[in-house]
Short mmCIF file of C-alpha atoms and ligand atoms in Angstrom, two decimals:
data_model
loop_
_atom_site.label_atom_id
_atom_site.label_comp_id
_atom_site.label_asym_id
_atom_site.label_seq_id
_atom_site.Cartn_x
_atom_site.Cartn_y
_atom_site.Cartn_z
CA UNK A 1 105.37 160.82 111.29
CA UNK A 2 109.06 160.47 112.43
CA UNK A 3 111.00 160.08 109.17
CA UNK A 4 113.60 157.54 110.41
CA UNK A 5 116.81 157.37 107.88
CA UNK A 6 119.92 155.11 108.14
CA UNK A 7 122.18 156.45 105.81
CA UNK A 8 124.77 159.49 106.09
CA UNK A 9 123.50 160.45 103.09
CA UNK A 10 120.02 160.65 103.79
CA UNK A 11 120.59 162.65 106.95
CA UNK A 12 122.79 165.15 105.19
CA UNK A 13 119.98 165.53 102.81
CA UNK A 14 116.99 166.10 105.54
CA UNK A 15 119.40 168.34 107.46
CA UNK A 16 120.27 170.60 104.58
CA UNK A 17 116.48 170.77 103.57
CA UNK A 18 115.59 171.81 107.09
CA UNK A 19 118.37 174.50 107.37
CA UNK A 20 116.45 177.30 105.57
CA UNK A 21 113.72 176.97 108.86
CA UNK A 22 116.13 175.82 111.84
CA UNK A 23 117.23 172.45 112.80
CA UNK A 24 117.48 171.24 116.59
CA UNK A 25 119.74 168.30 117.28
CA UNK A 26 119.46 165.71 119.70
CA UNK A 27 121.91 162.97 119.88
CA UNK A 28 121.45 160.10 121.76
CA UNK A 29 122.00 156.02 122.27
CA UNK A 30 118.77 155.35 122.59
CA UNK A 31 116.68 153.28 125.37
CA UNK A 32 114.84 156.58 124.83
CA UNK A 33 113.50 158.11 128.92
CA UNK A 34 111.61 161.44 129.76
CA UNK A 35 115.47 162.61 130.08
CA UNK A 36 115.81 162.33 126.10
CA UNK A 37 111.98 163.12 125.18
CA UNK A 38 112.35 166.36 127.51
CA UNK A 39 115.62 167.13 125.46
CA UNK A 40 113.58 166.76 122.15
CA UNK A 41 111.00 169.48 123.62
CA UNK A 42 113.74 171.77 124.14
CA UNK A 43 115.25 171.48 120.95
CA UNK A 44 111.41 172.19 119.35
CA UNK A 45 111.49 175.62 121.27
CA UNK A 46 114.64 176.24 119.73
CA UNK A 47 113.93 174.94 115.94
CA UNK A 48 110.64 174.00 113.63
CA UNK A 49 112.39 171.12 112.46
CA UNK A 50 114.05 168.41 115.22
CA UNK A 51 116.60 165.60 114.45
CA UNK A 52 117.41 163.00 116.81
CA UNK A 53 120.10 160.32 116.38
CA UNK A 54 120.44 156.75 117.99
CA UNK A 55 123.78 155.19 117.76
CA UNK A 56 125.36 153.18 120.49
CA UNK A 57 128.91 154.53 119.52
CA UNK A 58 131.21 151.34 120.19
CA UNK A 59 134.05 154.03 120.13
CA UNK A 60 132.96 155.36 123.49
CA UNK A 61 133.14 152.22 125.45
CA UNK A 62 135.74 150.28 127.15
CA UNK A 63 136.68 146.89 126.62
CA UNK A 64 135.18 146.08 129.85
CA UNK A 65 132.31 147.93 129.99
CA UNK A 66 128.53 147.23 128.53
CA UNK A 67 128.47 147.68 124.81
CA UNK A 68 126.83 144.42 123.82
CA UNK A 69 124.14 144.67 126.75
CA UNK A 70 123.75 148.46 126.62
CA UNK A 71 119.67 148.26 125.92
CA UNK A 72 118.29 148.60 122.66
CA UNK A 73 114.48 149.01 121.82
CA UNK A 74 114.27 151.14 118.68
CA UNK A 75 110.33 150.19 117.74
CA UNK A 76 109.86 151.96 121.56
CA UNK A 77 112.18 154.58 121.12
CA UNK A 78 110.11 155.60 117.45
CA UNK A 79 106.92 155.87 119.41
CA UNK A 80 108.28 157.90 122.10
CA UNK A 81 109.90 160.42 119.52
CA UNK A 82 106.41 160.26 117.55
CA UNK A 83 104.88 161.41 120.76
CA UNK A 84 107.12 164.06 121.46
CA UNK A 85 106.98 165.49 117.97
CA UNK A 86 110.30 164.66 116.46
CA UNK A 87 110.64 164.80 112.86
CA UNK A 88 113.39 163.01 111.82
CA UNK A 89 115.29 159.56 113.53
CA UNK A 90 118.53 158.97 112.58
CA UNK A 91 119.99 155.75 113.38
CA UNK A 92 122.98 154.79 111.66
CA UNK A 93 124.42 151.01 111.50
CA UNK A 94 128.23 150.53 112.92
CA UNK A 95 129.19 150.44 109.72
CA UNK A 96 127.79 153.59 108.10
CA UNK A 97 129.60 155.81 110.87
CA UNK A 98 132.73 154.50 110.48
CA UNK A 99 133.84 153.37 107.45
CA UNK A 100 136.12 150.71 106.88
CA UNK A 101 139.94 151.87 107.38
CA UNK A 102 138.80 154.62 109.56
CA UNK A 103 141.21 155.82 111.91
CA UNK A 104 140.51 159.74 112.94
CA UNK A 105 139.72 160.61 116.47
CA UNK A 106 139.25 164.43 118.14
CA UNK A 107 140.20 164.65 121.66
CA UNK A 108 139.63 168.01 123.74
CA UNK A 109 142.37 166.39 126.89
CA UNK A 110 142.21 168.66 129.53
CA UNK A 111 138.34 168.93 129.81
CA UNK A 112 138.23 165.12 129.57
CA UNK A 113 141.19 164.29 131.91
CA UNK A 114 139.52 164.51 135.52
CA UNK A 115 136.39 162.94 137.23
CA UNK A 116 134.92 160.43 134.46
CA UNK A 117 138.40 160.91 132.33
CA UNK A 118 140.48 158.71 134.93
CA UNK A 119 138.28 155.74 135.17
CA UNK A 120 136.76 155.36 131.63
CA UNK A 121 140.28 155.86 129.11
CA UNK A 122 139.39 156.80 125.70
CA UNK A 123 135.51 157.52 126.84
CA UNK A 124 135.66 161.27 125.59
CA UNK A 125 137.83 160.84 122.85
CA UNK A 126 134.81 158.46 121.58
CA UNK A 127 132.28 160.73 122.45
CA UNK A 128 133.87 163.80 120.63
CA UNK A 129 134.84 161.97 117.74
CA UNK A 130 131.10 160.58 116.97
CA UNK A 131 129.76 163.95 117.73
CA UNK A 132 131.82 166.04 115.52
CA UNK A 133 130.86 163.23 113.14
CA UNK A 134 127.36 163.65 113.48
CA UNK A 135 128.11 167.64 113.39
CA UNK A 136 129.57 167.29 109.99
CA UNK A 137 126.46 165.49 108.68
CA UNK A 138 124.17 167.83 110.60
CA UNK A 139 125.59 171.03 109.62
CA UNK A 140 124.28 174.48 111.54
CA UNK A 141 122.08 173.52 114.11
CA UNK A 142 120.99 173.82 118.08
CA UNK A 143 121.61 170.88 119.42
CA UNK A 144 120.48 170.08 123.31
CA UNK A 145 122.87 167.73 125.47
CA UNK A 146 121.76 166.68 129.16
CA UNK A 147 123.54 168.34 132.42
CA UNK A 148 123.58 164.90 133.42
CA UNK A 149 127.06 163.84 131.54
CA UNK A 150 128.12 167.68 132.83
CA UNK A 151 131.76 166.68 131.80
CA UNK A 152 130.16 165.58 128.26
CA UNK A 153 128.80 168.99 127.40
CA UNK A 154 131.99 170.67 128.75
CA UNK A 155 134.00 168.45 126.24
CA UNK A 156 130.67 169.11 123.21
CA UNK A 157 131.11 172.69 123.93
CA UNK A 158 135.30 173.07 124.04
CA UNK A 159 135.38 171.09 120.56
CA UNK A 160 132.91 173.28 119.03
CA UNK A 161 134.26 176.20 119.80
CA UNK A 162 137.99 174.90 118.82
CA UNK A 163 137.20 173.50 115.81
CA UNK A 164 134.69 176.47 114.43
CA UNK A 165 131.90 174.37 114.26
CA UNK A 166 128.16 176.08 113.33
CA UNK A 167 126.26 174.89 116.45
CA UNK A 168 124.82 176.31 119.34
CA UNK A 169 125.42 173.71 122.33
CA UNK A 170 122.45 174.08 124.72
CA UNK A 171 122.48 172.55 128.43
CA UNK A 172 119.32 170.81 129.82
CA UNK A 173 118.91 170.38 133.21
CA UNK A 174 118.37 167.00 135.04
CA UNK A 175 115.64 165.36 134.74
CA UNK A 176 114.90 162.81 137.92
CA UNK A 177 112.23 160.55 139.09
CA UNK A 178 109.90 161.32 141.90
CA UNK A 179 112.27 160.25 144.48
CA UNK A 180 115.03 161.80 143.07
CA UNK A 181 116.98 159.40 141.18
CA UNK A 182 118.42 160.77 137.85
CA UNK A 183 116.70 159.37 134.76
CA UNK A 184 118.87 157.04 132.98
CA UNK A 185 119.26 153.84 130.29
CA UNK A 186 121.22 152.07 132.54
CA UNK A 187 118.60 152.23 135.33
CA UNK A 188 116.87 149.76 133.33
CA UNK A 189 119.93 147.00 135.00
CA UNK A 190 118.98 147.80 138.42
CA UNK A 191 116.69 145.23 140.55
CA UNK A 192 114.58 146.60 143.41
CA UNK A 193 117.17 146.52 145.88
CA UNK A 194 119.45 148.52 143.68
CA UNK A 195 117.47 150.32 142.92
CA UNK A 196 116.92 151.54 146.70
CA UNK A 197 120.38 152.06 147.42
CA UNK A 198 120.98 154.37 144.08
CA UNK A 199 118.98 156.91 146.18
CA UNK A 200 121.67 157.72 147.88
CA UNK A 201 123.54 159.37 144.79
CA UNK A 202 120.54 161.77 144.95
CA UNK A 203 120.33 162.01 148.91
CA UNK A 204 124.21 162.73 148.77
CA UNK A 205 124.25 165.41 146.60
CA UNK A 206 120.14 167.22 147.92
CA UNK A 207 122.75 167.00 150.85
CA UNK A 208 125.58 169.25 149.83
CA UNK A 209 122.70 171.38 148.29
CA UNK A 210 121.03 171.88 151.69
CA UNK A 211 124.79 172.78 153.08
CA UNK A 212 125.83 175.10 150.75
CA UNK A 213 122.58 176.74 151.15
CA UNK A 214 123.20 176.82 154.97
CA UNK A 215 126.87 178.62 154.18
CA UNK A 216 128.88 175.88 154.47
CA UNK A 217 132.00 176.25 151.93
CA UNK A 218 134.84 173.74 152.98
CA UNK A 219 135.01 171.05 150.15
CA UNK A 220 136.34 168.45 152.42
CA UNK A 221 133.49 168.60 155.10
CA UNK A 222 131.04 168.26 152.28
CA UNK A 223 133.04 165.24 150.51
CA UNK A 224 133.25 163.79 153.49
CA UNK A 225 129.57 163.77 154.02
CA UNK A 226 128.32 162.60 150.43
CA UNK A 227 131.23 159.33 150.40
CA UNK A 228 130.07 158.17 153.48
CA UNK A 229 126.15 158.37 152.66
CA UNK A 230 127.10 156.53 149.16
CA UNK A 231 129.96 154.22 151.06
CA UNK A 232 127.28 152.34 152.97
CA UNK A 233 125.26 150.99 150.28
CA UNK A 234 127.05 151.23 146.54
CA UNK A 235 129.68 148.36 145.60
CA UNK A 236 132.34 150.48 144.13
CA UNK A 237 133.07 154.49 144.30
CA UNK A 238 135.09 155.56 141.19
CA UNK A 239 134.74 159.58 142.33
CA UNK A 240 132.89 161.97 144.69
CA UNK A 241 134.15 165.50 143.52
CA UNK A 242 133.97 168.77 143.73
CA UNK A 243 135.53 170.78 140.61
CA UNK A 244 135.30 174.01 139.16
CA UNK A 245 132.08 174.02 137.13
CA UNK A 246 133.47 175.64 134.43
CA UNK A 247 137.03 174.41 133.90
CA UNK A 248 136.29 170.83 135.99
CA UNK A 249 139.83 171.60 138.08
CA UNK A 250 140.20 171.10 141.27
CA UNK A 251 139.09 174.28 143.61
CA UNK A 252 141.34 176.75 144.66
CA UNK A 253 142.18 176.11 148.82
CA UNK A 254 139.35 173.49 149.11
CA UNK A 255 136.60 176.19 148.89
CA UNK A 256 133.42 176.94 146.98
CA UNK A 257 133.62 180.32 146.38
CA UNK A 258 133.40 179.59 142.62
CA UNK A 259 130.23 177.97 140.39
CA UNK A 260 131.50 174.79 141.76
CA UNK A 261 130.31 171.38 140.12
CA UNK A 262 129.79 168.45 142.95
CA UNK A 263 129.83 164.60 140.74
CA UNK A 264 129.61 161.44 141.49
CA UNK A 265 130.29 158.06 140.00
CA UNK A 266 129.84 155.07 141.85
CA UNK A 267 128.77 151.06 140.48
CA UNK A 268 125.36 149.37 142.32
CA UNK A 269 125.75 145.87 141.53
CA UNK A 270 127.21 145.64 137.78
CA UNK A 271 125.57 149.42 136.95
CA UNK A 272 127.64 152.55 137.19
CA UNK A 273 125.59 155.48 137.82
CA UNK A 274 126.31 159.30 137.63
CA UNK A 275 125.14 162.36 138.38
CA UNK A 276 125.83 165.72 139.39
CA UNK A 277 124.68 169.60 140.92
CA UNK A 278 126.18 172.77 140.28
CA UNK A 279 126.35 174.30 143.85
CA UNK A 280 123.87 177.07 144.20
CA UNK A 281 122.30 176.80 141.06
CA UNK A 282 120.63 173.46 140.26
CA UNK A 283 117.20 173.11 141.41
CA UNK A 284 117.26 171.94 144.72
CA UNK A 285 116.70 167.84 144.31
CA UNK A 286 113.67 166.28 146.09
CA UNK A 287 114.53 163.28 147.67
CA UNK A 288 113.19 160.28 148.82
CA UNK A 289 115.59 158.55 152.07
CA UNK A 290 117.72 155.84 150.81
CA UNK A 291 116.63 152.33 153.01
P1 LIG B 1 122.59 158.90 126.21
O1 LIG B 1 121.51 158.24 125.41
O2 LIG B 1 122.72 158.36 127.59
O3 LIG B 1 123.88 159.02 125.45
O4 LIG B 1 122.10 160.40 126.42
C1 LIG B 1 121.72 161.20 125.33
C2 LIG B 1 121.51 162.61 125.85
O5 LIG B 1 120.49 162.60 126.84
C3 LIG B 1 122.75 163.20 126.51
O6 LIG B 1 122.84 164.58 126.16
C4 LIG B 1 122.46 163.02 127.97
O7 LIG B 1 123.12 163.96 128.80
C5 LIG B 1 120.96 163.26 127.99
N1 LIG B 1 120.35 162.69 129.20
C6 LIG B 1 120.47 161.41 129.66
N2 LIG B 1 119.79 161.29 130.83
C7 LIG B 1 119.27 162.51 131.11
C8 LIG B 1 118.48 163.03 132.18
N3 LIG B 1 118.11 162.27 133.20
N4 LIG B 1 118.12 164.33 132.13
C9 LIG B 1 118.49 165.13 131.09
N5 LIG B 1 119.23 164.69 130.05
C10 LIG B 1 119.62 163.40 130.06
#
């Protein structure tokens, strides 16, 4: 049985029982997927004892961006965890994570200021603030964060380092549907149609795999490639980039002679949608053609 708590308290009392075995961490906003569950997995490997949290963090969201419809199904989410063999469910009210009054925030800049950083202010300095909150409670632990927010574990890993914090930050890969698509919660917005034409987030970047693998190296060309393929059917590009995958700044002389991180974000319909490859050294996507 998932033991599902509420308060700080509570979780700082589970967490410090389960420290004498090993705790695994896995924090999320729930709509649980087989993104999450596979997360949960990992963290079992890691530790006997696995937390996860749900909290849709208002700190991390613009004022025009979906907070109030973000999807929330937390009798589903308990069965999936069940399932999966997750031990404890934390999922805090507003109100119990921040306190009336409250007014602290921990921003990591530089990781946070390009690709996502430019189009969604204040998004990191949300999501590092409720994480080193949910640290704090935690205490020493592994805890597993997708490669699908790439620039999200680069800022989880800079503030844990920086600020001395017990945890080991562990990287999960991907994890897509059949055709390719990257699972997320926000796929649940997309009609059919949509649907279709988020393939070619996937298509763009199994793309830029199959180039690199074929030697090509100039950035441009392979920008040029992806933007067009994503142009034709998305409403709105916010960024198709190609970064260093380990500082996110721009490549030195346009080339990918480095790990290099490609990343897009782009809206279908009302949805934006992101994902990402490390050149190289993702798993080559399998892709189904966009119509
Ligand atoms: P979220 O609930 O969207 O905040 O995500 C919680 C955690 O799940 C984060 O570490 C995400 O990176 C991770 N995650 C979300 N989607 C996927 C996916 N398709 N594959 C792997 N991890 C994911």
């Amino acid at each position: 049985m998932v033991q599902v708590l509420r308060t700080v308290h509570e979780f700082r009392v589970a967490c410090e029982k389960a420290h004498a075995s090993g705790l695994g961490f896995v924090p999320t906003m729930g709509a649980l997927h087989e993104g999450h569950l596979a997360l949960v997995t990992e963290a079992k490997r890691h530790a006997p004892i696995v937390a996860a949290s749900i909290f849709v963090n208002p700190t991390q969201f613009g004022p025009n961006e979906d907070l109030a419809r973000y999807p929330r199904d937390l009798d589903g989410d308990l069965s999936k965890l069940e399932a999966v063999g997750a031990d404890i469910l934390f999922a805090p009210s507003t109100d119990e994570m921040y306190a009336t009054g409250e007014q602290t925030r921990v921003a990591v800049p530089r990781v946070a200021a390009p690709l996502c950083g430019r189009f969604r202010l204040g998004h990191f300095e949300g999501v590092a603030t409720v994480v080193t909150k949910l640290f704090a409670i935690t205490g020493p632990c592994t805890a597993v964060f997708g490669r699908k927010d790439y620039q999200q574990l680069a800022v989880i890993k800079r503030l844990v380092v920086d600020l001395c914090l017990p945890v080991q930050v562990i990287g999960f890969p991907t994890v897509r549907d059949l055709d390719g698509l990257a699972k997320s919660s926000r796929n649940l917005y997309l009609s059919p149609d949509e649907r279709a034409c988020a393939l070619a987030i996937p298509n763009a970047l199994a793309e830029a795999q199959a180039a690199f693998a074929t030697g090509e190296r100039a950035a441009a060309t392979t920008l040029a490639r992806a933007r067009s393929r994503i142009e034709a059917v998305t409403d709105r590009i916010d960024y198709v980039d190609i970064v260093d995958a380990d500082s996110l700044e721009p490549l030195v002389g346009n080339q990918i002679d480095h790990r290099a991180l490609m990343a897009i974000a782009c809206h279908v319909g009302k949805t934006r949608l992101i994902d990402n490859v490390v050149l190289g050294e993702d798993a080559r996507i399998a892709v189904a053609e966009a119509k």
